[in-house]
Amino acid sequence: MSAPNIVWTRIDERLLHGQIRITWGKHTEANLILVANDEAAEGPNAAFMQAGMKASAGGEYAVRFFSIQKTIEVIHKASPKQRVFILCNTPTDVARLVEGGVPITHCNVGNMHFHEGRRQIAKTVSVNQQDIDAFERMVKLGVSCTVQNTPEQTPVNVLELAQVGA
């Protein structure tokens, strides 16, 4: 079994949408977007969620919807020709992937909107303690975690931002 060709991993609460296709997909030269999300893969509204996200992909990418556990189980079966862009909506899900053996080395943090119980650490990123704990777990496992909304922006370490905003 060879290592999967993971070209990008991003956290975005909205999961797959136009900015992913137009900006990040082209920037990373991905040809497969893997939405690793339990709800989108198996939840009661999965078919509806998948239809909207597939439409957002515009036919430019193969799109898969796997639960976190299924991603852990099958990612190493990916063809070397697949340039995989993993998309999650929480840092906890990315941490679960890493802890499950998915060889992620970098996590791009894009959109984590402000909700009750969160504090804003960047224009498009708000976190709670569970999020910070997940980022810390990833960093301990060798994953760099940076906030960068678009490729033109300079990436900033998410934990440094969290400390400044504390």
mmCIF file with all atom_site columns, N, CA, C and O in Angstrom, residues 51-70:
data_model
loop_
_atom_site.group_PDB
_atom_site.id
_atom_site.type_symbol
_atom_site.label_atom_id
_atom_site.label_alt_id
_atom_site.label_comp_id
_atom_site.label_asym_id
_atom_site.label_entity_id
_atom_site.label_seq_id
_atom_site.pdbx_PDB_ins_code
_atom_site.Cartn_x
_atom_site.Cartn_y
_atom_site.Cartn_z
_atom_site.occupancy
_atom_site.B_iso_or_equiv
_atom_site.pdbx_formal_charge
_atom_site.auth_seq_id
_atom_site.auth_comp_id
_atom_site.auth_asym_id
_atom_site.auth_atom_id
_atom_site.pdbx_PDB_model_num
ATOM 1  N N  . ALA A 1 51 ? -26.043 16.612 -2.909  1.00 0.00 ? 51 ALA A N  1
ATOM 2  C CA . ALA A 1 51 ? -26.475 17.192 -4.182  1.00 0.00 ? 51 ALA A CA 1
ATOM 3  C C  . ALA A 1 51 ? -25.985 18.630 -4.319  1.00 0.00 ? 51 ALA A C  1
ATOM 4  O O  . ALA A 1 51 ? -25.472 19.028 -5.372  1.00 0.00 ? 51 ALA A O  1
ATOM 5  N N  . GLY A 1 52 ? -26.126 19.414 -3.260  1.00 0.00 ? 52 GLY A N  1
ATOM 6  C CA . GLY A 1 52 ? -25.674 20.801 -3.295  1.00 0.00 ? 52 GLY A CA 1
ATOM 7  C C  . GLY A 1 52 ? -24.174 20.913 -3.462  1.00 0.00 ? 52 GLY A C  1
ATOM 8  O O  . GLY A 1 52 ? -23.675 21.747 -4.222  1.00 0.00 ? 52 GLY A O  1
ATOM 9  N N  . MET A 1 53 ? -23.447 20.053 -2.766  1.00 0.00 ? 53 MET A N  1
ATOM 10 C CA . MET A 1 53 ? -21.980 20.113 -2.858  1.00 0.00 ? 53 MET A CA 1
ATOM 11 C C  . MET A 1 53 ? -21.484 19.627 -4.209  1.00 0.00 ? 53 MET A C  1
ATOM 12 O O  . MET A 1 53 ? -20.535 20.187 -4.754  1.00 0.00 ? 53 MET A O  1
ATOM 13 N N  . LYS A 1 54 ? -22.116 18.591 -4.757  1.00 0.00 ? 54 LYS A N  1
ATOM 14 C CA . LYS A 1 54 ? -21.708 18.126 -6.090  1.00 0.00 ? 54 LYS A CA 1
ATOM 15 C C  . LYS A 1 54 ? -21.935 19.226 -7.120  1.00 0.00 ? 54 LYS A C  1
ATOM 16 O O  . LYS A 1 54 ? -21.118 19.422 -8.020  1.00 0.00 ? 54 LYS A O  1
ATOM 17 N N  . ALA A 1 55 ? -23.040 19.952 -6.986  1.00 0.00 ? 55 ALA A N  1
ATOM 18 C CA . ALA A 1 55 ? -23.305 21.067 -7.904  1.00 0.00 ? 55 ALA A CA 1
ATOM 19 C C  . ALA A 1 55 ? -22.221 22.139 -7.756  1.00 0.00 ? 55 ALA A C  1
ATOM 20 O O  . ALA A 1 55 ? -21.771 22.711 -8.752  1.00 0.00 ? 55 ALA A O  1
ATOM 21 N N  . SER A 1 56 ? -21.785 22.385 -6.535  1.00 0.00 ? 56 SER A N  1
ATOM 22 C CA . SER A 1 56 ? -20.723 23.376 -6.292  1.00 0.00 ? 56 SER A CA 1
ATOM 23 C C  . SER A 1 56 ? -19.404 22.959 -6.927  1.00 0.00 ? 56 SER A C  1
ATOM 24 O O  . SER A 1 56 ? -18.586 23.805 -7.269  1.00 0.00 ? 56 SER A O  1
ATOM 25 N N  . ALA A 1 57 ? -19.183 21.657 -7.046  1.00 0.00 ? 57 ALA A N  1
ATOM 26 C CA . ALA A 1 57 ? -17.933 21.161 -7.641  1.00 0.00 ? 57 ALA A CA 1
ATOM 27 C C  . ALA A 1 57 ? -17.897 21.408 -9.144  1.00 0.00 ? 57 ALA A C  1
ATOM 28 O O  . ALA A 1 57 ? -16.836 21.348 -9.755  1.00 0.00 ? 57 ALA A O  1
ATOM 29 N N  . GLY A 1 58 ? -19.052 21.683 -9.734  1.00 0.00 ? 58 GLY A N  1
ATOM 30 C CA . GLY A 1 58 ? -19.109 22.061 -11.138 1.00 0.00 ? 58 GLY A CA 1
ATOM 31 C C  . GLY A 1 58 ? -18.621 21.012 -12.117 1.00 0.00 ? 58 GLY A C  1
ATOM 32 O O  . GLY A 1 58 ? -18.267 21.330 -13.233 1.00 0.00 ? 58 GLY A O  1
ATOM 33 N N  . GLY A 1 59 ? -18.542 19.771 -11.715 1.00 0.00 ? 59 GLY A N  1
ATOM 34 C CA . GLY A 1 59 ? -18.082 18.715 -12.604 1.00 0.00 ? 59 GLY A CA 1
ATOM 35 C C  . GLY A 1 59 ? -16.583 18.716 -12.857 1.00 0.00 ? 59 GLY A C  1
ATOM 36 O O  . GLY A 1 59 ? -16.075 17.920 -13.635 1.00 0.00 ? 59 GLY A O  1
ATOM 37 N N  . GLU A 1 60 ? -15.862 19.618 -12.210 1.00 0.00 ? 60 GLU A N  1
ATOM 38 C CA . GLU A 1 60 ? -14.417 19.711 -12.421 1.00 0.00 ? 60 GLU A CA 1
ATOM 39 C C  . GLU A 1 60 ? -13.633 18.689 -11.615 1.00 0.00 ? 60 GLU A C  1
ATOM 40 O O  . GLU A 1 60 ? -12.466 18.445 -11.905 1.00 0.00 ? 60 GLU A O  1
ATOM 41 N N  . TYR A 1 61 ? -14.251 18.138 -10.583 1.00 0.00 ? 61 TYR A N  1
ATOM 42 C CA . TYR A 1 61 ? -13.563 17.232 -9.662  1.00 0.00 ? 61 TYR A CA 1
ATOM 43 C C  . TYR A 1 61 ? -14.420 16.004 -9.407  1.00 0.00 ? 61 TYR A C  1
ATOM 44 O O  . TYR A 1 61 ? -15.644 16.101 -9.376  1.00 0.00 ? 61 TYR A O  1
ATOM 45 N N  . ALA A 1 62 ? -13.767 14.891 -9.173  1.00 0.00 ? 62 ALA A N  1
ATOM 46 C CA . ALA A 1 62 ? -14.484 13.756 -8.608  1.00 0.00 ? 62 ALA A CA 1
ATOM 47 C C  . ALA A 1 62 ? -14.764 14.141 -7.160  1.00 0.00 ? 62 ALA A C  1
ATOM 48 O O  . ALA A 1 62 ? -13.945 14.796 -6.515  1.00 0.00 ? 62 ALA A O  1
ATOM 49 N N  . VAL A 1 63 ? -15.926 13.783 -6.652  1.00 0.00 ? 63 VAL A N  1
ATOM 50 C CA . VAL A 1 63 ? -16.299 14.131 -5.281  1.00 0.00 ? 63 VAL A CA 1
ATOM 51 C C  . VAL A 1 63 ? -16.730 12.870 -4.562  1.00 0.00 ? 63 VAL A C  1
ATOM 52 O O  . VAL A 1 63 ? -17.509 12.077 -5.100  1.00 0.00 ? 63 VAL A O  1
ATOM 53 N N  . ARG A 1 64 ? -16.209 12.676 -3.359  1.00 0.00 ? 64 ARG A N  1
ATOM 54 C CA . ARG A 1 64 ? -16.598 11.545 -2.515  1.00 0.00 ? 64 ARG A CA 1
ATOM 55 C C  . ARG A 1 64 ? -17.043 12.073 -1.166  1.00 0.00 ? 64 ARG A C  1
ATOM 56 O O  . ARG A 1 64 ? -16.530 13.081 -0.680  1.00 0.00 ? 64 ARG A O  1
ATOM 57 N N  . PHE A 1 65 ? -17.984 11.374 -0.558  1.00 0.00 ? 65 PHE A N  1
ATOM 58 C CA . PHE A 1 65 ? -18.491 11.719 0.759   1.00 0.00 ? 65 PHE A CA 1
ATOM 59 C C  . PHE A 1 65 ? -18.299 10.504 1.650   1.00 0.00 ? 65 PHE A C  1
ATOM 60 O O  . PHE A 1 65 ? -18.976 9.486  1.469   1.00 0.00 ? 65 PHE A O  1
ATOM 61 N N  . PHE A 1 66 ? -17.352 10.587 2.574   1.00 0.00 ? 66 PHE A N  1
ATOM 62 C CA . PHE A 1 66 ? -17.063 9.481  3.475   1.00 0.00 ? 66 PHE A CA 1
ATOM 63 C C  . PHE A 1 66 ? -17.187 9.960  4.919   1.00 0.00 ? 66 PHE A C  1
ATOM 64 O O  . PHE A 1 66 ? -16.833 11.109 5.230   1.00 0.00 ? 66 PHE A O  1
ATOM 65 N N  . SER A 1 67 ? -17.610 9.053  5.780   1.00 0.00 ? 67 SER A N  1
ATOM 66 C CA . SER A 1 67 ? -17.569 9.346  7.211   1.00 0.00 ? 67 SER A CA 1
ATOM 67 C C  . SER A 1 67 ? -16.101 9.432  7.628   1.00 0.00 ? 67 SER A C  1
ATOM 68 O O  . SER A 1 67 ? -15.207 9.006  6.884   1.00 0.00 ? 67 SER A O  1
ATOM 69 N N  . ILE A 1 68 ? -15.869 9.946  8.816   1.00 0.00 ? 68 ILE A N  1
ATOM 70 C CA . ILE A 1 68 ? -14.488 10.023 9.314   1.00 0.00 ? 68 ILE A CA 1
ATOM 71 C C  . ILE A 1 68 ? -13.896 8.617  9.380   1.00 0.00 ? 68 ILE A C  1
ATOM 72 O O  . ILE A 1 68 ? -12.781 8.375  8.909   1.00 0.00 ? 68 ILE A O  1
ATOM 73 N N  . GLN A 1 69 ? -14.656 7.662  9.927   1.00 0.00 ? 69 GLN A N  1
ATOM 74 C CA . GLN A 1 69 ? -14.139 6.301  10.065  1.00 0.00 ? 69 GLN A CA 1
ATOM 75 C C  . GLN A 1 69 ? -13.862 5.658  8.709   1.00 0.00 ? 69 GLN A C  1
ATOM 76 O O  . GLN A 1 69 ? -12.834 5.018  8.517   1.00 0.00 ? 69 GLN A O  1
ATOM 77 N N  . LYS A 1 70 ? -14.755 5.850  7.742   1.00 0.00 ? 70 LYS A N  1
ATOM 78 C CA . LYS A 1 70 ? -14.531 5.264  6.423   1.00 0.00 ? 70 LYS A CA 1
ATOM 79 C C  . LYS A 1 70 ? -13.300 5.882  5.761   1.00 0.00 ? 70 LYS A C  1
ATOM 80 O O  . LYS A 1 70 ? -12.529 5.180  5.099   1.00 0.00 ? 70 LYS A O  1
#
